[in-house]
Amino acid sequence: MIVDKQGRQFRNLRVSLTAACNYACTYCVPNGQRLQPAAHELGGDELLKAVALLVSAGGINKLRITGGEPLLSPKFDVFAAGLADLKLDDIAITTNGQLIERKREALLGSAIKRANISLDTLDAQRFSEIARGGDLATVLRGIDLLQDAGWKLKVNMVPLRSANADQIVPLLEYCMERDIELRYIELMNMGHLRTGNGFAKDFFGMEDILQLIGKSYEYSRADAPFDSTSVRYKVPGHGHFGIIANESAPFCSTCTRLRLASNGDIYGCLSNSNHHSMKHLIELPEHEALPQLQALLGNALQDKQDLSFRGEVTVMKFIGG
Ligand code: SAM
């Protein structure tokens, strides 16, 4: 077992299937250009092998598929179909939801049973302005489809002071009516936000979010798993919501996340651009690959922050949000 001096281990693996995305969200990319696959991305089978090695070497028991936009990638079908063999306790996906209907068969036939759908507004016009792509009604139909299939869903919203703060309560009501947990993700100071004034202008933190919700609903703190990134709240009689408060209530000291980028690089921390390539290990026999991978994982674990998120120039879509 690989454990650091703060007692942290890798348990949760996030796999970025591709850096490509069909959105160009204002807070993720600076210039409105759709994202392309990264150079030298691994194929679906190679990513499955990499995950199998990480499961054997590192004690991983939970996996989340992300990106870029995972449903945009032609690898998705192969990757999703191979997951059942990996003996994981929990497999989930983070998606912008635009392609759920088109990928219905691959999704519903896979071992994935939970999804987080990113949705920053219920206003169709504002939706196009923030995502710079996609269609709100299609996402909402995708949410209904997965719920009807019995999937457990969360919705992720990034509140932005200048663009969607007025959607904080409407989105909460939309989610509570459907028994979906809404999670507000505090804006992270990443990529182009670090170099301009975008972060300072748009950051809308936990205190502001709670104050706004408090005008319409009573809420109280609720339990969350020890390594949860989210501070959870209960709205009596209505449901739960959470805030991923990377700035206001950092969760680095209990972080169990490891990221595998689509090019085979592993990242121990979202707030650290250090990375370690495991691409060369995929073709090795397991008895040779595992010790080398364990050494890489030990180094990646040291990349974690002691206390709090510092931000990073790395863009989320490369290493998987
Ligand atoms: N395309 C998928 C999606 O939209 O869910 C998965 C990848 S996306 C990078 C994952 C999540 O990261 C989304 O919920 C997105 O809103 C969030 N995200 C991207 N940049 C962010 C930032 N600077 N701060 C906070 N969240 C961010």
PDB file of C-alpha atoms and ligand atoms in Angstrom, residues 21 27-28 66-70 94-96 118 156 158 185-188 190 193 316-317 321, ligand 1:
ATOM      1  CA  CYS A  21     -14.608  18.639 -25.923  1.00  0.00           C
ATOM      2  CA  TYR A  27     -13.929  29.474 -17.587  1.00  0.00           C
ATOM      3  CA  CYS A  28     -12.181  26.400 -19.051  1.00  0.00           C
ATOM      4  CA  THR A  66     -14.017  12.254 -17.478  1.00  0.00           C
ATOM      5  CA  GLY A  67     -12.209  14.451 -19.999  1.00  0.00           C
ATOM      6  CA  GLY A  68     -12.486  16.625 -22.136  1.00  0.00           C
ATOM      7  CA  GLU A  69     -15.867  15.232 -22.974  1.00  0.00           C
ATOM      8  CA  PRO A  70     -15.740  11.439 -22.562  1.00  0.00           C
ATOM      9  CA  THR A  94     -18.651  13.107 -15.508  1.00  0.00           C
ATOM     10  CA  THR A  95     -20.177  14.464 -18.710  1.00  0.00           C
ATOM     11  CA  ASN A  96     -21.709  17.624 -20.066  1.00  0.00           C
ATOM     12  CA  SER A 118     -22.309  19.504 -15.703  1.00  0.00           C
ATOM     13  CA  ASN A 156     -22.326  20.001 -11.170  1.00  0.00           C
ATOM     14  CA  VAL A 158     -19.782  26.274 -11.415  1.00  0.00           C
ATOM     15  CA  ILE A 185     -18.048  23.769  -7.639  1.00  0.00           C
ATOM     16  CA  GLU A 186     -16.156  26.851  -6.546  1.00  0.00           C
ATOM     17  CA  LEU A 187     -14.291  28.282  -9.509  1.00  0.00           C
ATOM     18  CA  MET A 188     -10.732  26.947  -9.557  1.00  0.00           C
ATOM     19  CA  MET A 190      -6.649  27.233 -13.328  1.00  0.00           C
ATOM     20  CA  LEU A 193      -7.962  32.285 -15.177  1.00  0.00           C
ATOM     21  CA  MET A 316      -8.699  20.965 -16.392  1.00  0.00           C
ATOM     22  CA  LYS A 317      -9.630  19.273 -19.658  1.00  0.00           C
ATOM     23  CA  GLY A 321     -11.966  17.485 -14.199  1.00  0.00           C
TER      24      GLY A 321
HETATM   25  N1  SAM B   1     -16.789  17.445 -20.246  1.00  0.00           N
HETATM   26  C1  SAM B   1     -17.154  16.881 -18.975  1.00  0.00           C
HETATM   27  C2  SAM B   1     -18.100  17.791 -18.225  1.00  0.00           C
HETATM   28  O1  SAM B   1     -18.366  18.905 -18.697  1.00  0.00           O
HETATM   29  O2  SAM B   1     -18.591  17.381 -17.182  1.00  0.00           O
HETATM   30  C3  SAM B   1     -15.985  16.486 -18.083  1.00  0.00           C
HETATM   31  C4  SAM B   1     -14.800  17.387 -18.012  1.00  0.00           C
HETATM   32  S1  SAM B   1     -15.065  18.985 -17.293  1.00  0.00           S
HETATM   33  C5  SAM B   1     -13.427  19.621 -17.299  1.00  0.00           C
HETATM   34  C6  SAM B   1     -15.360  18.514 -15.604  1.00  0.00           C
HETATM   35  C7  SAM B   1     -15.872  19.605 -14.706  1.00  0.00           C
HETATM   36  O3  SAM B   1     -14.861  20.561 -14.509  1.00  0.00           O
HETATM   37  C8  SAM B   1     -17.095  20.355 -15.233  1.00  0.00           C
HETATM   38  O4  SAM B   1     -18.129  20.270 -14.270  1.00  0.00           O
HETATM   39  C9  SAM B   1     -16.591  21.775 -15.373  1.00  0.00           C
HETATM   40  O5  SAM B   1     -17.609  22.704 -15.096  1.00  0.00           O
HETATM   41  C10 SAM B   1     -15.487  21.820 -14.342  1.00  0.00           C
HETATM   42  N2  SAM B   1     -14.498  22.866 -14.531  1.00  0.00           N
HETATM   43  C11 SAM B   1     -13.736  23.157 -15.621  1.00  0.00           C
HETATM   44  N3  SAM B   1     -12.914  24.205 -15.367  1.00  0.00           N
HETATM   45  C12 SAM B   1     -13.160  24.589 -14.085  1.00  0.00           C
HETATM   46  C13 SAM B   1     -12.640  25.600 -13.223  1.00  0.00           C
HETATM   47  N4  SAM B   1     -11.697  26.443 -13.613  1.00  0.00           N
HETATM   48  N5  SAM B   1     -13.133  25.679 -11.973  1.00  0.00           N
HETATM   49  C14 SAM B   1     -14.081  24.824 -11.536  1.00  0.00           C
HETATM   50  N6  SAM B   1     -14.605  23.849 -12.282  1.00  0.00           N
HETATM   51  C15 SAM B   1     -14.158  23.745 -13.551  1.00  0.00           C
END
